[in-house]
Amino acid sequence: MSKFASLLALLAVVPSLAYAQSPVYGQCGGIGWTGATTCVSGSVCSKQNDYYSQCIPGAGAPGTTVAPTTAPTAPATSAPGGSPTTGSAPSAPSSTPAAGNPFTGFQVYLSPYYAAEIAASAAAITDSSLQAKAASVANIPTFTWLDSVSKVPDLGTYLADASAIQTKTGQKQLVPIVVYDLPDRDCAAKASNGEFSIADGGAEKYKDYIDQIVAQIKQFPDVRVVAVIEPDSLANLVTNLNVQKCANAEATYKASVTYALQQLSSVGVYQYMDAGHAGWLGWPANIQPAATLFAEMFKSANSSPFVRGLATNVANYNALTAASPDPITQGNPNYDESHYINALGPMLQSAGFPAQFVVDQGRAGQQNLRQQWGDWCNIKGAGFGTRPTTSTGNPLIDAIIWVKPGGESDGTSNSSSPRYDSTCSLSDATIPAPEAGTWFQAYFETLVSKANPPL
Ligand SMILES: *[C@@H]1O[C@H](CO)[C@@H](O)[C@H](O)[C@H]1NC(C)=O
C-alpha cells in the first residue's frame, strides 16, 4: 500500500487525460492528433516523430528524465501459400561473458517512462480497485524500445540511474532494451514503419544508431544490458520474401543485424534475436529455414557468446504453455511457445547455435481470443500475463519477460492514417485505436482487468 500511496502523491500533479493540457509524457501533437497541444506546467511539447509529439519534463529540471516513447511491433504474418502464418561490486561487461543465464542475480530496471504512463493512466480510472491494480503495473519490468535515434540518449539516462541505484543498494541492475530501427523496418506491414529507408542511406544511418547505443553503454560498464534485436525483421526474411519490400531489404537487414550483434557484443550486451512466434515460424514449413537463418546470423557475429539466443512472442498473445490448443492453431504441432521453443532449440543446436530463449508473456494472460493466428493488432479481451521471472520450468528458457509495454497501441484503426494497417480494424481488434506506440487507455484497462494471474 505504501507504493500506491506514493503513486497517488505523484498522480495529484498529473491532470486527467481529459484536461485541455496534456500531462507529463502525454501526447501533445502529431499527424492525426486532435487532443491537447499544450503541456502541463514543468513540461514542454517535444516532437518525437511526425506522428507523435510528447510532453517531456522541462529540460534540466532535477530528478527528471527525458524519456522515450516506446513503440509496438506489428508481427507480419502471411506465410507463402496462404497458410496460417505465421551485493558485491557489480560484474562489469567484458569480452568474456559470465556463463549461464544473464538475468540471474540481477534486478531488472524499471522504466521511468512506462511508470509515468501507468501513473497518468491510473489517475484516469475512477474504480478504486481497478485503479490500484493498474498502478501496480508500474512495478513490473518492461523493455525500453529504442525505436528511433532520438531515443538513444534516454538509454544513457537510464543507465546512469541504474548505476546509481546499484551503488546505493548493492543490488546489481539490468537494463532491458529493444533495438528496433532497421532501414525499411516492418517490411511486410505498415503500422510500425520506421525512420530510415534503404534508398536514403538507411544502412549507414543504422550503423550510426548502433554506434550511439554502444557509446552510451561504454560509459556505464557496471550495468548489465540485455537486448532484444529487431522484432520481426529476420522472421520476415523467412516467410515474407514474396513481399517486394522484404526481398529488397534482405541483404541490408542481414548486414545491419550482423553489425548490431558484433558491436553490442563488443560492449558486453547479452542479445536475443527476435524469432517471431509459434504461429509464424513454428509451422513445419518454416521452422527449419528459421533455424538455418538464425544460425547463420550467429556465425556472422563470430559465434559470440553474448549472442545468447532468441526472443519469441514479442508483442504477441501466445501462451507459453496452453492448457489446450487454440482452434486457430490447428495443423501446427507447435501450438504454443513451449512447443515452438522445444522444437526450434535442437535444430539450432544442430546448426551450431546453442541458443537460449526469452519469451514475452506481457499480454498473454487470456487465450482463444483471435479469429486467426496471424491477427496481432490490439486484440480484444487480452490480459496481462505471467510476470517476468527466471523460474521458467524449461531449461531452454532463460526468462519470461514483458517486452511490449502493455497499454501502448499496436497500430491505428483510422483508415485515413498513413500508417493504417487493415489488420487493426479486424473484428478481433479493439476499435477505435490510436497510432502505434501511443497510449491506449481503454486497452490498458482491459489488460488490467483481464490479467491472469490477477494483479
Ligand atoms: C484519421 O486520420 C486522418 C489523417 O491523418 C485525420 O485527418 C483524421 O482526423 C483522423 N480521424 C480521427 C477520428 O482521428
Short mmCIF file of C-alpha atoms and ligand atoms in Angstrom, two decimals:
data_model
loop_
_atom_site.label_atom_id
_atom_site.label_comp_id
_atom_site.label_asym_id
_atom_site.label_seq_id
_atom_site.Cartn_x
_atom_site.Cartn_y
_atom_site.Cartn_z
CA MET A 1 0.00 0.00 0.00
CA SER A 2 2.84 2.43 0.61
CA LYS A 3 3.86 2.20 -3.02
CA PHE A 4 0.32 3.00 -4.01
CA ALA A 5 0.23 5.93 -1.63
CA SER A 6 3.34 7.42 -3.16
CA LEU A 7 1.89 6.92 -6.61
CA LEU A 8 -1.21 8.77 -5.51
CA ALA A 9 1.01 11.63 -4.44
CA LEU A 10 2.52 11.66 -7.90
CA LEU A 11 -0.89 11.42 -9.51
CA ALA A 12 -2.03 14.51 -7.70
CA VAL A 13 0.14 16.55 -10.05
CA VAL A 14 -0.92 14.71 -13.19
CA PRO A 15 -4.17 16.08 -14.61
CA SER A 16 -6.71 13.70 -16.05
CA LEU A 17 -6.38 12.89 -19.71
CA ALA A 18 -9.50 14.88 -20.48
CA TYR A 19 -7.95 18.21 -19.49
CA ALA A 20 -7.05 20.87 -22.03
CA GLN A 21 -3.34 20.39 -21.39
CA SER A 22 -1.58 17.10 -21.83
CA PRO A 23 0.05 15.52 -18.78
CA VAL A 24 3.73 14.81 -18.45
CA TYR A 25 4.60 12.14 -21.04
CA GLY A 26 1.17 12.58 -22.63
CA GLN A 27 0.73 13.10 -26.36
CA CYS A 28 0.59 16.74 -27.47
CA GLY A 29 0.73 16.58 -31.24
CA GLY A 30 1.45 14.57 -34.37
CA ILE A 31 -0.33 13.73 -37.61
CA GLY A 32 -3.95 12.96 -36.89
CA TRP A 33 -3.77 14.11 -33.26
CA THR A 34 -6.86 16.02 -32.18
CA GLY A 35 -6.22 16.33 -28.43
CA ALA A 36 -4.47 18.99 -26.41
CA THR A 37 -1.38 20.56 -27.96
CA THR A 38 -0.05 22.24 -24.85
CA CYS A 39 1.57 20.61 -21.85
CA VAL A 40 1.14 20.99 -18.12
CA SER A 41 3.49 23.31 -16.33
CA GLY A 42 7.00 21.90 -16.00
CA SER A 43 6.95 20.04 -19.29
CA VAL A 44 7.34 21.03 -22.92
CA CYS A 45 5.80 19.58 -26.05
CA SER A 46 8.59 17.82 -27.89
CA LYS A 47 8.32 16.26 -31.35
CA GLN A 48 9.30 12.57 -31.32
CA ASN A 49 8.36 11.87 -34.93
CA ASP A 50 5.78 13.07 -37.45
CA TYR A 51 3.11 11.07 -35.71
CA TYR A 52 3.85 11.75 -32.10
CA SER A 53 4.81 14.75 -30.01
CA GLN A 54 5.02 14.30 -26.30
CA CYS A 55 5.14 16.36 -23.07
CA ILE A 56 8.67 15.93 -21.77
CA PRO A 57 9.60 17.21 -18.31
CA GLY A 58 11.33 20.57 -18.51
CA ALA A 59 14.92 20.34 -19.67
CA GLY A 60 17.42 20.39 -16.86
CA ALA A 61 14.87 20.01 -14.09
CA PRO A 62 16.48 17.98 -11.32
CA GLY A 63 15.23 14.47 -10.93
CA THR A 64 13.56 14.26 -14.28
CA THR A 65 14.48 12.07 -17.15
CA VAL A 66 13.89 12.70 -20.78
CA ALA A 67 12.10 9.53 -21.52
CA PRO A 68 11.48 7.79 -24.79
CA THR A 69 8.29 6.76 -26.33
CA THR A 70 8.06 3.10 -26.91
CA ALA A 71 6.65 1.54 -29.98
CA PRO A 72 4.96 -1.72 -30.56
CA THR A 73 5.76 -4.21 -33.15
CA ALA A 74 3.46 -5.43 -35.76
CA PRO A 75 4.31 -9.03 -36.42
CA ALA A 76 3.61 -9.64 -40.06
CA THR A 77 2.15 -12.95 -40.54
CA SER A 78 1.36 -14.08 -44.00
CA ALA A 79 3.08 -17.25 -44.96
CA PRO A 80 3.57 -18.34 -48.53
CA GLY A 81 0.67 -20.27 -49.93
CA GLY A 82 -1.90 -18.55 -47.79
CA SER A 83 -1.43 -20.98 -44.95
CA PRO A 84 -1.72 -19.71 -41.43
CA THR A 85 1.36 -17.86 -40.66
CA THR A 86 2.51 -17.09 -39.47
CA GLY A 87 25.85 -7.11 -3.22
CA SER A 88 29.41 -7.15 -4.15
CA ALA A 89 30.73 -4.99 -6.91
CA PRO A 90 28.61 -5.42 -9.99
CA SER A 91 30.18 -7.55 -12.60
CA ALA A 92 31.31 -5.46 -15.49
CA PRO A 93 30.55 -6.46 -19.03
CA SER A 94 33.69 -7.62 -20.68
CA SER A 95 34.73 -9.59 -23.66
CA THR A 96 34.23 -12.71 -21.59
CA PRO A 97 30.60 -13.22 -20.66
CA ALA A 98 29.57 -14.89 -17.47
CA ALA A 99 28.42 -18.41 -18.10
CA GLY A 100 24.74 -19.03 -17.82
CA ASN A 101 21.59 -17.03 -17.64
CA PRO A 102 22.29 -13.27 -17.88
CA PHE A 103 19.21 -12.46 -15.79
CA THR A 104 20.36 -14.50 -12.79
CA GLY A 105 21.38 -12.33 -9.86
CA PHE A 106 20.19 -9.10 -11.44
CA GLN A 107 17.25 -6.85 -10.70
CA VAL A 108 15.57 -5.63 -13.87
CA TYR A 109 15.50 -1.84 -14.02
CA LEU A 110 12.02 -0.28 -14.12
CA SER A 111 11.48 2.18 -16.95
CA PRO A 112 10.58 5.58 -15.50
CA TYR A 113 8.85 6.39 -18.76
CA TYR A 114 6.48 3.43 -18.55
CA ALA A 115 5.95 4.13 -14.85
CA ALA A 116 4.85 7.65 -15.72
CA GLU A 117 2.50 6.37 -18.41
CA ILE A 118 0.98 4.00 -15.87
CA ALA A 119 0.65 6.73 -13.25
CA ALA A 120 -1.14 9.06 -15.66
CA SER A 121 -3.33 6.21 -16.82
CA ALA A 122 -4.27 5.05 -13.34
CA ALA A 123 -5.21 8.61 -12.48
CA ALA A 124 -7.91 8.48 -15.14
CA ILE A 125 -9.53 5.36 -13.64
CA THR A 126 -12.39 6.01 -11.24
CA ASP A 127 -12.95 2.46 -9.91
CA SER A 128 -10.61 2.34 -6.93
CA SER A 129 -9.96 -1.39 -7.09
CA LEU A 130 -9.11 -1.26 -10.79
CA GLN A 131 -7.04 1.85 -10.17
CA ALA A 132 -4.90 0.10 -7.55
CA LYS A 133 -4.32 -2.84 -9.87
CA ALA A 134 -3.47 -0.51 -12.74
CA ALA A 135 -0.98 1.42 -10.62
CA SER A 136 0.76 -1.82 -9.61
CA VAL A 137 1.82 -2.45 -13.23
CA ALA A 138 4.45 0.29 -12.79
CA ASN A 139 6.43 -2.18 -10.64
CA ILE A 140 6.66 -4.85 -13.34
CA PRO A 141 9.75 -4.59 -15.53
CA THR A 142 9.10 -3.87 -19.18
CA PHE A 143 11.56 -3.35 -22.03
CA THR A 144 12.50 0.09 -23.39
CA TRP A 145 12.16 0.35 -27.16
CA LEU A 146 14.90 2.36 -28.84
CA ASP A 147 12.75 2.76 -31.91
CA SER A 148 14.42 5.91 -33.24
CA VAL A 149 17.81 7.58 -32.93
CA SER A 150 16.25 10.33 -30.84
CA LYS A 151 15.57 7.80 -28.06
CA VAL A 152 19.19 6.69 -27.67
CA PRO A 153 20.21 9.43 -25.20
CA ASP A 154 17.46 8.17 -22.90
CA LEU A 155 19.37 4.92 -22.62
CA GLY A 156 22.24 6.91 -21.12
CA THR A 157 19.83 8.47 -18.64
CA TYR A 158 18.52 5.06 -17.60
CA LEU A 159 21.99 3.54 -17.33
CA ALA A 160 23.13 6.41 -15.11
CA ASP A 161 20.06 5.94 -12.95
CA ALA A 162 20.56 2.16 -12.78
CA SER A 163 24.22 2.65 -11.89
CA ALA A 164 23.26 4.99 -9.05
CA ILE A 165 20.66 2.52 -7.75
CA GLN A 166 23.26 -0.21 -7.87
CA THR A 167 25.80 1.83 -5.94
CA LYS A 168 23.23 2.78 -3.35
CA THR A 169 21.60 -0.60 -2.81
CA GLY A 170 24.28 -3.09 -3.79
CA GLN A 171 21.69 -4.81 -5.96
CA LYS A 172 23.00 -5.40 -9.47
CA GLN A 173 20.87 -3.80 -12.16
CA LEU A 174 19.97 -4.96 -15.66
CA VAL A 175 18.56 -2.53 -18.22
CA PRO A 176 16.38 -4.28 -20.83
CA ILE A 177 16.18 -2.68 -24.28
CA VAL A 178 14.79 -3.40 -27.73
CA VAL A 179 16.99 -2.47 -30.68
CA TYR A 180 14.44 -1.51 -33.31
CA ASP A 181 15.37 0.90 -36.07
CA LEU A 182 16.31 -1.08 -39.19
CA PRO A 183 16.03 0.71 -42.50
CA ASP A 184 12.79 -0.27 -44.27
CA ARG A 185 11.58 -1.57 -40.92
CA ASP A 186 8.42 -3.68 -40.67
CA CYS A 187 8.72 -4.61 -44.33
CA ALA A 188 5.56 -6.74 -44.50
CA ALA A 189 3.19 -4.48 -42.56
CA LYS A 190 2.59 -0.79 -42.18
CA ALA A 191 1.83 0.12 -38.61
CA SER A 192 5.43 0.21 -37.36
CA ASN A 193 7.35 1.57 -40.33
CA GLY A 194 10.48 3.32 -39.15
CA GLU A 195 12.51 6.44 -39.77
CA PHE A 196 15.20 5.06 -42.12
CA SER A 197 14.87 3.91 -45.70
CA ILE A 198 17.39 1.86 -47.59
CA ALA A 199 17.01 4.15 -50.59
CA ASP A 200 18.04 7.11 -48.46
CA GLY A 201 21.26 5.87 -46.87
CA GLY A 202 19.45 3.92 -44.18
CA ALA A 203 22.18 1.29 -43.82
CA GLU A 204 24.76 3.93 -42.83
CA LYS A 205 22.28 5.71 -40.59
CA TYR A 206 21.56 2.43 -38.84
CA LYS A 207 25.27 1.93 -38.14
CA ASP A 208 25.35 5.38 -36.59
CA TYR A 209 22.32 4.46 -34.46
CA ILE A 210 24.11 1.34 -33.20
CA ASP A 211 27.32 3.31 -32.61
CA GLN A 212 25.38 5.77 -30.46
CA ILE A 213 23.91 2.94 -28.37
CA VAL A 214 27.38 1.46 -27.94
CA ALA A 215 28.75 4.85 -26.86
CA GLN A 216 26.12 5.13 -24.13
CA ILE A 217 26.73 1.62 -22.85
CA LYS A 218 30.50 2.14 -22.74
CA GLN A 219 30.00 4.89 -20.19
CA PHE A 220 28.37 2.51 -17.71
CA PRO A 221 30.32 -0.75 -17.75
CA ASP A 222 28.96 -1.61 -14.30
CA VAL A 223 25.37 -2.01 -15.54
CA ARG A 224 24.25 -5.08 -17.44
CA VAL A 225 22.27 -4.58 -20.64
CA VAL A 226 20.06 -7.21 -22.26
CA ALA A 227 18.72 -6.51 -25.74
CA VAL A 228 16.05 -7.97 -27.96
CA ILE A 229 17.23 -7.46 -31.50
CA GLU A 230 14.92 -6.13 -34.22
CA PRO A 231 11.49 -7.66 -33.76
CA ASP A 232 10.01 -9.22 -36.89
CA SER A 233 12.93 -8.47 -39.18
CA LEU A 234 14.62 -11.85 -39.60
CA ALA A 235 11.28 -13.65 -39.35
CA ASN A 236 10.11 -11.59 -42.31
CA LEU A 237 13.11 -12.89 -44.25
CA VAL A 238 11.99 -16.45 -43.54
CA THR A 239 8.38 -16.11 -44.70
CA ASN A 240 7.80 -12.83 -46.46
CA LEU A 241 10.35 -12.60 -49.25
CA ASN A 242 7.36 -12.67 -51.59
CA VAL A 243 6.70 -9.12 -50.36
CA GLN A 244 8.80 -6.84 -52.55
CA LYS A 245 9.85 -4.54 -49.71
CA CYS A 246 11.15 -7.53 -47.73
CA ALA A 247 13.00 -9.00 -50.70
CA ASN A 248 14.64 -5.64 -51.31
CA ALA A 249 15.61 -5.39 -47.65
CA GLU A 250 17.08 -8.87 -47.22
CA ALA A 251 20.76 -8.07 -47.72
CA THR A 252 20.52 -4.84 -45.73
CA TYR A 253 18.69 -6.49 -42.84
CA LYS A 254 21.32 -9.21 -42.60
CA ALA A 255 24.28 -6.82 -42.79
CA SER A 256 22.67 -4.39 -40.34
CA VAL A 257 21.75 -7.06 -37.78
CA THR A 258 25.25 -8.52 -38.08
CA TYR A 259 26.67 -5.08 -37.33
CA ALA A 260 24.39 -4.71 -34.31
CA LEU A 261 25.29 -8.18 -32.95
CA GLN A 262 29.02 -7.58 -33.34
CA GLN A 263 29.11 -4.07 -31.91
CA LEU A 264 26.81 -4.80 -28.99
CA SER A 265 28.81 -7.94 -28.19
CA SER A 266 31.93 -5.78 -28.03
CA VAL A 267 30.46 -3.90 -25.07
CA GLY A 268 29.05 -6.95 -23.31
CA VAL A 269 25.36 -6.69 -24.20
CA TYR A 270 23.52 -10.01 -23.92
CA GLN A 271 21.36 -10.35 -27.01
CA TYR A 272 18.35 -12.32 -28.14
CA MET A 273 17.40 -12.06 -31.80
CA ASP A 274 13.67 -11.83 -32.35
CA ALA A 275 12.30 -15.12 -33.68
CA GLY A 276 8.63 -14.35 -34.27
CA HIS A 277 6.35 -16.80 -32.52
CA ALA A 278 4.84 -20.28 -32.73
CA GLY A 279 2.17 -19.19 -35.18
CA TRP A 280 4.70 -17.67 -37.54
CA LEU A 281 7.99 -19.57 -37.64
CA GLY A 282 6.67 -22.55 -35.70
CA TRP A 283 4.89 -24.01 -38.73
CA PRO A 284 6.52 -27.19 -40.05
CA ALA A 285 7.40 -25.47 -43.35
CA ASN A 286 9.06 -22.51 -41.62
CA ILE A 287 10.91 -23.83 -38.62
CA GLN A 288 13.95 -25.41 -40.27
CA PRO A 289 14.54 -22.43 -42.59
CA ALA A 290 14.27 -20.25 -39.50
CA ALA A 291 16.85 -22.33 -37.62
CA THR A 292 19.19 -22.12 -40.62
CA LEU A 293 18.89 -18.34 -40.84
CA PHE A 294 19.37 -17.71 -37.11
CA ALA A 295 22.41 -19.99 -37.01
CA GLU A 296 23.83 -18.11 -39.99
CA MET A 297 23.35 -14.81 -38.16
CA PHE A 298 25.01 -16.21 -35.02
CA LYS A 299 28.02 -17.26 -37.07
CA SER A 300 28.14 -13.88 -38.80
CA ALA A 301 28.59 -12.44 -35.30
CA ASN A 302 31.61 -14.74 -34.86
CA SER A 303 29.53 -17.04 -32.65
CA SER A 304 29.79 -14.51 -29.85
CA PRO A 305 28.60 -15.92 -26.52
CA PHE A 306 26.91 -12.56 -25.96
CA VAL A 307 24.51 -13.57 -28.72
CA ARG A 308 22.71 -15.64 -26.17
CA GLY A 309 19.76 -16.81 -28.22
CA LEU A 310 16.30 -15.86 -29.41
CA ALA A 311 13.28 -13.93 -28.18
CA THR A 312 9.82 -15.23 -29.05
CA ASN A 313 6.26 -13.94 -28.88
CA VAL A 314 7.35 -10.30 -28.70
CA ALA A 315 4.20 -8.15 -28.59
CA ASN A 316 2.16 -11.27 -29.31
CA TYR A 317 -0.52 -13.15 -27.42
CA ASN A 318 0.50 -16.82 -27.46
CA ALA A 319 0.57 -18.82 -24.25
CA LEU A 320 3.88 -20.23 -23.08
CA THR A 321 2.04 -23.42 -22.25
CA ALA A 322 -1.54 -23.60 -23.48
CA ALA A 323 -3.99 -25.65 -21.44
CA SER A 324 -5.30 -26.95 -24.77
CA PRO A 325 -4.57 -25.87 -28.36
CA ASP A 326 -6.49 -22.79 -29.51
CA PRO A 327 -8.61 -23.95 -32.50
CA ILE A 328 -6.85 -21.34 -34.72
CA THR A 329 -3.59 -23.27 -34.28
CA GLN A 330 -4.97 -26.38 -35.97
CA GLY A 331 -2.41 -28.01 -38.24
CA ASN A 332 0.59 -26.72 -36.31
CA PRO A 333 2.01 -29.17 -33.77
CA ASN A 334 3.79 -26.20 -32.20
CA TYR A 335 0.61 -24.65 -30.87
CA ASP A 336 2.24 -22.68 -28.04
CA GLU A 337 5.62 -21.09 -27.32
CA SER A 338 6.92 -24.06 -25.32
CA HIS A 339 6.32 -26.43 -28.21
CA TYR A 340 7.89 -23.96 -30.63
CA ILE A 341 10.98 -23.46 -28.47
CA ASN A 342 11.37 -27.16 -27.73
CA ALA A 343 11.27 -27.87 -31.47
CA LEU A 344 13.49 -24.99 -32.56
CA GLY A 345 16.14 -25.31 -29.85
CA PRO A 346 17.55 -28.67 -31.01
CA MET A 347 17.53 -27.54 -34.66
CA LEU A 348 19.60 -24.51 -33.71
CA GLN A 349 21.91 -26.67 -31.66
CA SER A 350 22.45 -28.97 -34.66
CA ALA A 351 23.17 -25.93 -36.82
CA GLY A 352 25.88 -24.77 -34.40
CA PHE A 353 23.91 -22.20 -32.37
CA PRO A 354 23.42 -23.29 -28.73
CA ALA A 355 20.57 -20.83 -28.28
CA GLN A 356 18.69 -19.99 -25.12
CA PHE A 357 15.32 -18.24 -25.19
CA VAL A 358 13.31 -15.44 -23.62
CA VAL A 359 9.54 -15.31 -24.10
CA ASP A 360 7.22 -12.30 -23.95
CA GLN A 361 4.14 -13.04 -21.87
CA GLY A 362 3.13 -9.43 -21.19
CA ARG A 363 -0.21 -9.70 -22.97
CA ALA A 364 -0.69 -13.46 -22.99
CA GLY A 365 -2.89 -13.85 -19.92
CA GLN A 366 -6.03 -14.77 -21.85
CA GLN A 367 -6.25 -17.32 -24.66
CA ASN A 368 -8.56 -18.25 -27.55
CA LEU A 369 -9.24 -14.61 -28.41
CA ARG A 370 -8.34 -14.42 -32.09
CA GLN A 371 -10.17 -15.19 -35.31
CA GLN A 372 -6.90 -16.11 -36.99
CA TRP A 373 -3.50 -16.80 -35.55
CA GLY A 374 -1.91 -14.09 -37.66
CA ASP A 375 -4.01 -11.33 -36.09
CA TRP A 376 -1.81 -9.09 -33.98
CA CYS A 377 -3.40 -5.69 -33.56
CA ASN A 378 -4.85 -4.63 -30.17
CA ILE A 379 -6.57 -8.00 -29.74
CA LYS A 380 -9.85 -7.72 -27.85
CA GLY A 381 -10.02 -9.21 -24.39
CA ALA A 382 -6.26 -9.62 -23.87
CA GLY A 383 -4.97 -9.54 -20.30
CA PHE A 384 -1.56 -9.10 -18.74
CA GLY A 385 0.17 -12.47 -18.41
CA THR A 386 2.72 -14.30 -16.31
CA ARG A 387 5.05 -11.88 -14.53
CA PRO A 388 8.69 -11.68 -15.59
CA THR A 389 10.69 -14.44 -13.96
CA THR A 390 13.67 -16.71 -14.39
CA SER A 391 11.66 -19.60 -12.96
CA THR A 392 10.53 -20.83 -16.34
CA GLY A 393 10.39 -24.58 -15.82
CA ASN A 394 12.19 -25.07 -19.14
CA PRO A 395 15.99 -25.35 -19.33
CA LEU A 396 15.94 -23.71 -22.79
CA ILE A 397 14.18 -20.61 -21.48
CA ASP A 398 16.27 -18.04 -19.58
CA ALA A 399 13.35 -15.83 -18.65
CA ILE A 400 9.74 -14.90 -19.12
CA ILE A 401 9.79 -11.20 -19.91
CA TRP A 402 7.43 -8.35 -20.80
CA VAL A 403 8.77 -6.77 -23.97
CA LYS A 404 5.72 -4.95 -25.28
CA PRO A 405 4.67 -2.20 -22.87
CA GLY A 406 1.04 -3.15 -22.31
CA GLY A 407 -1.23 -0.16 -22.92
CA GLU A 408 0.68 1.21 -25.90
CA SER A 409 -1.26 0.73 -29.13
CA ASP A 410 -0.18 -1.75 -31.80
CA GLY A 411 -1.50 0.46 -34.59
CA THR A 412 -4.22 2.87 -35.52
CA SER A 413 -7.69 1.83 -36.68
CA ASN A 414 -8.04 5.14 -38.56
CA SER A 415 -8.12 4.12 -42.22
CA SER A 416 -7.05 7.62 -43.31
CA SER A 417 -3.77 7.46 -41.42
CA PRO A 418 -0.60 6.91 -43.50
CA ARG A 419 0.36 4.11 -41.10
CA TYR A 420 -3.05 2.42 -41.19
CA ASP A 421 -2.86 -1.37 -41.44
CA SER A 422 -6.19 -3.05 -42.12
CA THR A 423 -5.35 -5.72 -39.52
CA CYS A 424 -6.12 -3.03 -36.94
CA SER A 425 -9.80 -2.95 -37.87
CA LEU A 426 -10.46 -6.69 -37.99
CA SER A 427 -13.32 -7.96 -35.85
CA ASP A 428 -10.95 -9.17 -33.13
CA ALA A 429 -9.13 -5.81 -32.88
CA THR A 430 -10.12 -3.17 -30.34
CA ILE A 431 -11.55 -0.09 -32.09
CA PRO A 432 -11.04 2.85 -32.17
CA ALA A 433 -7.29 2.56 -31.64
CA PRO A 434 -4.67 5.34 -31.69
CA GLU A 435 -1.36 5.33 -33.60
CA ALA A 436 1.22 2.66 -32.85
CA GLY A 437 3.17 3.35 -29.69
CA THR A 438 0.73 5.87 -28.27
CA TRP A 439 -1.24 5.27 -25.11
CA PHE A 440 -4.50 3.36 -25.45
CA GLN A 441 -6.36 3.85 -22.21
CA ALA A 442 -9.32 1.57 -22.87
CA TYR A 443 -6.98 -1.21 -23.95
CA PHE A 444 -4.80 -0.82 -20.88
CA GLU A 445 -7.83 -1.05 -18.60
CA THR A 446 -8.84 -4.34 -20.22
CA LEU A 447 -5.30 -5.71 -19.84
CA VAL A 448 -5.52 -4.87 -16.14
CA SER A 449 -8.98 -6.31 -15.54
CA LYS A 450 -8.24 -9.48 -17.52
CA ALA A 451 -4.76 -10.04 -16.08
CA ASN A 452 -4.02 -13.72 -15.46
CA PRO A 453 -2.73 -14.31 -12.88
CA PRO A 454 -4.71 -11.37 -11.48
CA LEU A 455 -2.90 -8.21 -10.48
C1 LIG B 1 -7.78 9.97 -39.18
O1 LIG B 1 -6.59 10.33 -39.85
C2 LIG B 1 -6.72 11.46 -40.67
C3 LIG B 1 -5.42 11.60 -41.45
O2 LIG B 1 -4.32 11.62 -40.60
C4 LIG B 1 -7.07 12.68 -39.83
O3 LIG B 1 -7.23 13.81 -40.63
C5 LIG B 1 -8.35 12.41 -39.05
O4 LIG B 1 -8.62 13.46 -38.17
C6 LIG B 1 -8.24 11.12 -38.27
N1 LIG B 1 -9.52 10.78 -37.66
C7 LIG B 1 -9.67 10.55 -36.38
C8 LIG B 1 -11.04 10.17 -35.92
O5 LIG B 1 -8.74 10.61 -35.57
#
